[in-house]
Coordinates of C-alpha atoms and ligand atoms in Angstrom, one line a residue:
Chain N
X1 CA 14.6 -10.0 -11.0
X2 CA 14.9 -7.2 -13.4
X3 CA 14.0 -4.0 -11.6
X4 CA 12.4 -1.1 -13.5
X5 CA 11.0 2.2 -12.5
X6 CA 8.1 4.1 -14.0
X7 CA 8.8 6.8 -16.6
X8 CA 7.1 10.1 -16.0
X9 CA 3.8 10.2 -17.9
X10 CA 4.8 13.5 -19.6
X11 CA 7.7 11.7 -21.2
X12 CA 5.5 8.9 -22.5
X13 CA 3.1 11.5 -23.9
X14 CA 6.0 13.1 -25.7
X15 CA 7.1 9.8 -27.1
X16 CA 3.6 9.1 -28.4
X17 CA 3.5 12.3 -30.6
X18 CA 0.6 12.1 -33.0
X19 CA -0.2 8.4 -32.8
X20 CA -3.9 7.7 -32.6
X21 CA -4.3 4.0 -31.9
X22 CA -2.1 2.8 -29.1
X23 CA -1.6 -0.5 -27.3
X24 CA -0.3 -0.4 -23.7
X25 CA 1.6 -3.7 -23.3
X26 CA 2.5 -5.0 -19.8
X27 CA 4.4 -8.0 -18.6
X28 CA 3.4 -10.4 -15.8
X29 CA 6.9 -11.1 -14.5
X30 CA 9.7 -8.9 -12.9
X31 CA 8.1 -5.6 -13.7
X32 CA 4.8 -6.7 -12.1
X33 CA 6.7 -7.5 -8.9
X34 CA 8.4 -4.2 -8.9
X35 CA 5.1 -2.5 -9.6
X36 CA 6.2 -0.7 -12.7
X37 CA 4.9 -2.7 -15.6
X38 CA 2.2 -5.2 -14.7
X39 CA -1.5 -5.3 -15.4
X40 CA -2.3 -2.7 -12.8
X41 CA 0.3 -0.2 -14.1
X42 CA -1.1 -0.9 -17.6
X43 CA -4.5 0.1 -16.3
X44 CA -3.2 3.3 -14.6
X45 CA -1.2 4.4 -17.6
X46 CA -4.0 3.7 -20.0
X47 CA -6.6 5.5 -17.9
X48 CA -4.3 8.5 -17.5
X49 CA -3.5 8.7 -21.2
X50 CA -7.2 8.4 -22.2
X51 CA -8.1 11.3 -20.0
X52 CA -5.1 13.3 -21.2
X53 CA -6.0 12.9 -24.9
X54 CA -9.7 13.5 -24.3
X55 CA -8.9 16.7 -22.5
X56 CA -6.7 17.7 -25.5
X57 CA -9.8 16.9 -27.6
X58 CA -7.8 14.3 -29.5
X59 CA -9.5 11.1 -30.5
X60 CA -7.0 8.5 -29.5
X61 CA -7.7 4.9 -28.9
X62 CA -5.9 3.4 -25.9
X63 CA -6.1 -0.4 -25.3
X64 CA -4.6 -2.5 -22.6
X65 CA -3.0 -5.9 -22.7
X66 CA -0.6 -7.7 -20.4
X67 CA 1.4 -10.8 -21.5
X68 CA 2.9 -13.5 -19.4
X69 CA 6.3 -12.4 -20.7
X70 CA 7.5 -10.1 -23.5
X71 CA 10.9 -11.9 -23.8
X72 CA 9.5 -15.1 -25.2
X73 CA 8.2 -15.7 -28.7
X74 CA 5.2 -17.8 -27.6
X75 CA 3.7 -15.1 -25.5
X76 CA 4.5 -12.2 -27.8
X77 CA 2.7 -14.1 -30.6
X78 CA -0.5 -13.8 -28.7
X79 CA -1.0 -10.2 -29.9
X80 CA -0.1 -10.9 -33.6
X81 CA -3.7 -10.9 -34.7
X82 CA -4.4 -7.5 -33.3
X83 CA -1.1 -5.6 -33.8
X84 CA -2.4 -4.2 -37.1
X85 CA -5.1 -2.3 -35.2
X86 CA -2.5 0.0 -33.6
X87 CA -0.1 2.6 -34.9
X88 CA 2.1 2.4 -31.8
X89 CA 2.8 0.2 -28.8
X90 CA 4.0 1.4 -25.4
X91 CA 5.7 -1.5 -23.7
X92 CA 6.1 -1.3 -20.0
X93 CA 8.2 -4.4 -19.7
X94 CA 11.9 -4.2 -19.2
X95 CA 14.2 -3.1 -22.0
X96 CA 14.4 -6.7 -23.2
X97 CA 10.6 -6.9 -23.6
X98 CA 10.5 -3.5 -25.4
X99 CA 13.2 -4.7 -27.9
X100 CA 11.8 -8.1 -28.4
X101 CA 8.4 -6.7 -29.1
X102 CA 10.0 -4.2 -31.6
X103 CA 11.9 -7.0 -33.3
X104 CA 8.8 -9.1 -33.7
X105 CA 6.5 -6.3 -34.9
X106 CA 9.0 -4.6 -37.1
X107 CA 6.8 -2.0 -38.7
X108 CA 5.0 -0.9 -35.5
X109 CA 6.8 1.7 -33.4
X110 CA 7.4 0.4 -29.9
X111 CA 8.1 2.9 -27.1
X112 CA 9.5 2.2 -23.6
X113 CA 7.2 3.1 -20.8
X114 CA 9.6 2.3 -17.9
X115 CA 13.3 2.9 -17.2
X116 CA 15.0 -0.5 -16.7
X117 CA 17.4 -0.2 -13.8
X118 CA 19.2 -3.3 -12.7
X119 CA 19.0 -6.9 -11.5
X120 CA 18.1 -6.8 -7.8
X121 CA 16.0 -7.8 -4.9
X122 CA 12.9 -6.5 -3.1
X123 CA 14.3 -5.4 0.3
X124 CA 10.8 -4.2 1.3
X125 CA 7.8 -3.0 -0.6
X126 CA 8.9 0.0 -2.6
X127 CA 12.6 -0.6 -2.0
X128 CA 14.7 -2.5 -4.6
X129 CA 18.5 -2.8 -4.5
X130 CA 21.0 -4.0 -7.0
X131 CA 22.6 -7.4 -6.6
X132 CA 24.1 -8.7 -9.9
X133 CA 25.5 -7.2 -13.1
X134 CA 25.5 -10.4 -15.1
X135 CA 29.3 -10.5 -15.4
X136 CA 29.2 -14.0 -16.8
X137 CA 31.8 -15.5 -14.5
X138 CA 30.2 -15.6 -11.0
X139 CA 32.7 -15.3 -8.2
X140 CA 30.2 -15.4 -5.3
X141 CA 31.8 -18.7 -4.0
X142 CA 34.9 -16.7 -3.2
X143 CA 33.3 -13.7 -1.7
X144 CA 30.9 -15.2 0.8
X145 CA 27.9 -14.8 -1.4
X146 CA 28.2 -11.0 -1.7
X147 CA 28.9 -9.6 -5.1
X148 CA 31.7 -6.9 -5.3
X149 CA 31.1 -6.5 -9.0
X150 CA 27.6 -5.1 -8.5
X151 CA 27.8 -3.8 -5.0
X152 CA 31.3 -2.2 -4.8
X153 CA 31.4 1.1 -6.6
X154 CA 34.9 0.3 -8.0
X155 CA 34.3 -3.3 -8.6
X156 CA 37.3 -4.0 -6.4
X157 CA 38.1 -7.7 -6.3
X158 CA 40.6 -7.5 -3.3
X159 CA 38.9 -5.0 -1.1
X160 CA 38.1 -2.9 0.6
X161 CA 39.7 0.1 -1.0
X162 CA 41.1 2.9 1.2
X163 CA 37.8 4.7 1.1
X164 CA 35.9 2.3 3.3
X165 CA 35.1 3.8 6.7
X166 CA 32.7 2.7 9.4
X167 CA 31.4 0.1 7.0
X168 CA 30.3 2.7 4.5
X169 CA 31.5 3.4 1.0
X170 CA 33.3 6.6 0.2
X171 CA 31.0 7.4 -2.7
X172 CA 28.1 7.9 -0.3
X173 CA 27.6 7.4 3.5
X174 CA 24.4 5.5 2.8
X175 CA 26.0 2.9 0.7
X176 CA 27.3 -0.1 2.6
X177 CA 30.8 -1.1 1.7
X178 CA 30.5 -4.4 -0.1
X179 CA 33.8 -5.6 1.2
X180 CA 32.8 -4.9 4.8
X181 CA 29.8 -7.2 4.1
X182 CA 32.1 -9.8 2.5
X183 CA 34.5 -9.7 5.5
X184 CA 31.6 -10.1 8.0
X185 CA 30.0 -12.9 6.0
X186 CA 33.4 -14.8 5.7
X187 CA 33.8 -14.5 9.4
X188 CA 30.3 -15.8 10.0
X189 CA 31.0 -18.7 7.8
X190 CA 34.2 -19.4 9.7
X191 CA 36.1 -18.8 6.5
X192 CA 38.0 -15.7 7.3
X193 CA 41.3 -17.3 6.2
X194 CA 40.0 -17.2 2.7
X195 CA 40.1 -13.4 2.8
X196 CA 43.9 -13.5 2.8
X197 CA 43.9 -15.3 -0.6
X198 CA 44.4 -12.9 -3.4
X199 CA 41.7 -12.9 -6.1
X200 CA 43.0 -14.1 -9.4
X201 CA 42.6 -11.8 -12.4
X202 CA 39.0 -11.9 -13.5
X203 CA 38.2 -12.6 -17.1
X204 CA 36.1 -9.6 -18.1
X205 CA 35.5 -10.8 -21.6
X206 CA 32.3 -12.4 -20.4
X207 CA 31.2 -9.0 -19.0
X208 CA 29.9 -6.2 -21.2
X209 CA 33.5 -5.3 -22.1
X210 CA 33.4 -8.2 -24.5
X211 CA 30.5 -6.8 -26.5
X212 CA 26.9 -8.1 -26.6
X213 CA 26.8 -11.6 -25.2
X214 CA 24.9 -14.8 -25.8
X215 CA 24.4 -18.1 -24.2
X216 CA 24.3 -21.1 -26.5
X217 CA 23.1 -24.4 -24.9
X218 CA 23.2 -27.1 -27.4
X219 CA 21.9 -29.6 -24.8
X220 CA 18.5 -27.9 -24.7
X221 CA 18.3 -26.8 -28.3
X222 CA 15.6 -28.4 -30.4
Chain L
X1 CA -29.1 11.3 14.7
X2 CA -30.7 12.5 11.5
X3 CA -28.3 14.5 9.5
X4 CA -28.6 15.6 6.0
X5 CA -25.7 15.8 3.5
X6 CA -25.7 16.4 -0.2
X7 CA -27.6 13.8 -2.3
X8 CA -25.3 13.9 -5.3
X9 CA -22.6 11.8 -3.6
X10 CA -22.4 8.2 -4.5
X11 CA -21.1 6.2 -1.6
X12 CA -18.9 3.2 -2.3
X13 CA -18.3 1.1 0.7
X14 CA -14.9 -0.6 1.2
X15 CA -13.7 -2.6 4.1
X16 CA -10.9 -0.2 4.7
X17 CA -9.6 2.9 2.9
X18 CA -6.5 0.8 2.3
X19 CA -8.6 -1.0 -0.3
X20 CA -8.9 2.2 -2.4
X21 CA -6.6 2.0 -5.3
X22 CA -5.4 4.7 -7.6
X23 CA -7.0 2.8 -10.4
X24 CA -10.4 3.1 -8.8
X25 CA -10.0 6.8 -8.5
X26 CA -8.9 7.2 -12.1
X27 CA -11.7 5.1 -13.4
X28 CA -14.2 7.2 -11.5
X29 CA -13.0 10.3 -13.3
X30 CA -12.9 8.5 -16.6
X31 CA -16.5 7.6 -16.1
X32 CA -17.4 11.2 -15.4
X33 CA -17.2 11.8 -11.7
X34 CA -16.6 15.5 -10.9
X35 CA -14.7 14.7 -7.7
X36 CA -13.7 11.8 -5.5
X37 CA -12.9 11.7 -1.8
X38 CA -12.0 9.0 0.6
X39 CA -13.2 9.0 4.2
X40 CA -11.0 7.0 6.5
X41 CA -10.6 6.4 10.2
X42 CA -8.4 8.7 12.2
X43 CA -4.7 8.4 11.5
X44 CA -3.3 5.9 14.1
X45 CA -6.7 4.3 14.6
X46 CA -6.7 2.0 11.5
X47 CA -8.0 -1.5 12.4
X48 CA -5.5 -2.8 9.9
X49 CA -2.7 -0.5 11.2
X50 CA -1.9 1.4 8.1
X51 CA -4.8 1.3 5.6
X52 CA -5.7 5.0 5.9
X53 CA -2.0 6.0 5.5
X54 CA -1.9 4.0 2.3
X55 CA -5.1 5.6 1.1
X56 CA -3.7 9.1 1.8
X57 CA -0.6 8.2 -0.3
X58 CA -2.7 7.0 -3.2
X59 CA -4.8 10.1 -3.0
X60 CA -1.6 12.2 -3.2
X61 CA -0.5 10.1 -6.2
X62 CA -3.8 10.5 -7.9
X63 CA -3.6 14.3 -7.4
X64 CA -0.3 14.4 -9.2
X65 CA -1.6 12.2 -12.1
X66 CA -4.8 14.2 -12.4
X67 CA -2.9 17.4 -12.6
X68 CA -0.7 16.0 -15.3
X69 CA -3.6 14.8 -17.5
X70 CA -5.5 18.1 -17.0
X71 CA -8.4 16.9 -14.9
X72 CA -7.1 18.7 -11.8
X73 CA -5.6 17.2 -8.6
X74 CA -7.9 19.4 -6.4
X75 CA -10.8 17.2 -7.4
X76 CA -9.6 14.4 -5.1
X77 CA -9.3 14.5 -1.4
X78 CA -8.9 12.4 1.7
X79 CA -10.7 13.0 5.0
X80 CA -10.3 11.3 8.4
X81 CA -12.9 10.9 11.1
X82 CA -13.9 8.5 13.8
X83 CA -16.9 6.3 13.1
X84 CA -18.9 8.1 15.8
X85 CA -18.6 11.5 14.1
X86 CA -21.7 11.6 12.0
X87 CA -21.9 15.4 12.0
X88 CA -18.3 15.6 10.8
X89 CA -19.1 13.2 8.0
X90 CA -21.9 15.5 6.8
X91 CA -19.7 18.5 7.2
X92 CA -16.9 17.0 5.0
X93 CA -19.5 16.0 2.4
X94 CA -21.0 19.5 2.2
X95 CA -17.6 21.2 2.1
X96 CA -16.3 18.9 -0.6
X97 CA -19.4 19.2 -2.8
X98 CA -19.3 23.0 -2.5
X99 CA -15.6 22.9 -3.5
X100 CA -16.3 20.7 -6.5
X101 CA -19.3 22.9 -7.5
X102 CA -16.9 25.9 -7.5
X103 CA -14.5 24.0 -9.7
X104 CA -17.3 23.1 -12.2
X105 CA -17.8 19.8 -14.0
X106 CA -15.0 17.3 -14.8
X107 CA -13.5 18.6 -18.1
X108 CA -13.3 15.0 -19.4
X109 CA -17.0 14.6 -19.1
X110 CA -17.7 17.8 -21.0
X111 CA -15.4 16.8 -23.8
X112 CA -16.7 13.3 -24.0
X113 CA -20.2 14.8 -24.5
X114 CA -18.9 17.2 -27.2
X115 CA -17.1 14.4 -29.1
Ligands
SF4_1 S1 29.9 -12.0 -9.6 FE1 29.0 -11.6 -11.6 S2 27.4 -13.1 -11.9 FE2 28.0 -13.2 -9.8 S3 26.5 -11.9 -8.7 FE3 28.3 -10.6 -9.2 S4 27.8 -9.7 -11.2 FE4 26.4 -11.4 -10.9
SF4_2 S1 34.3 1.7 0.0 FE1 33.9 -0.5 -0.3 S2 32.2 -0.5 -1.7 FE2 33.0 1.5 -1.8 S3 34.4 1.5 -3.5 FE3 35.6 1.0 -1.7 S4 35.6 -1.2 -1.4 FE4 34.0 -0.6 -3.0

């Protein structure tokens, strides 16, 4: 899933400036699971903002809404009828949701209420870690299911580098060396011989280096 | 045991303090409560293992948020006691009410009235 973290409320207050009718817009998917942008967080943020503005003796209307997703037209359309009531939206979906909402409601300012961080997994409640950078050419088949693109600081494809020691990465003793994990997994899979094979040059044009990307699937297009 | 404690406290019963959410606390202040406190079992004695630790964390989060929005984090507190400690329950209630009286009414409530 896409992992996001809450923005400090002070920052959101600053974003909001002099707006007086504000919709806090959550999303029921990834950001709900990582407890940053779901219905509950919408409630907390809205409640806090209402109290803040009241205390400032400012008459600001703060409403709450949580959509199934903010990255699909059909769900975003659900607020079309009421968007005109607001002079700003705070979206606490990921950056995709914020942008899609802004594209759709072009004349309404849309502000981000979370910091979108990465694609990752929930290791335990309150701990999310990165697993994929969407490089567009997945090499997990070669690397025992462990991604050196997202989990190795240097994105080394024939690792480990010289900085790996005691299974930890040289950038930080708390970061596990991705290549240590790859070696262990290949051994567990009885595929350690594969480790000797050099990785071919990776085509990075499908990564961010090739500019903004898109996926076109004619087979499913209407 | 007949103990008296302040009558201006509204008791909301929950199965475990772990049920107390930050949203409940914020809503109480939005509705005009002058203070909110949670009374949980002794730390280490939670029937559900960690409910009272979770509650304490949420109280701490609420303090930070309430400070940020100008209501004041000192208006929310967590207390722990064993279910047999009636006198302590009454003591916490009295202490907390005294503290809130010193702080004065919830500023939001005053401004809502003025608006
Ligand atoms: S190799 Fe690329 S697509 Fe596969 S997990 Fe890593 S970053 Fe994601
Ligand atoms: S120590 Fe491991 S994870 Fe860190 S940069 Fe080197 S190969 Fe990558």
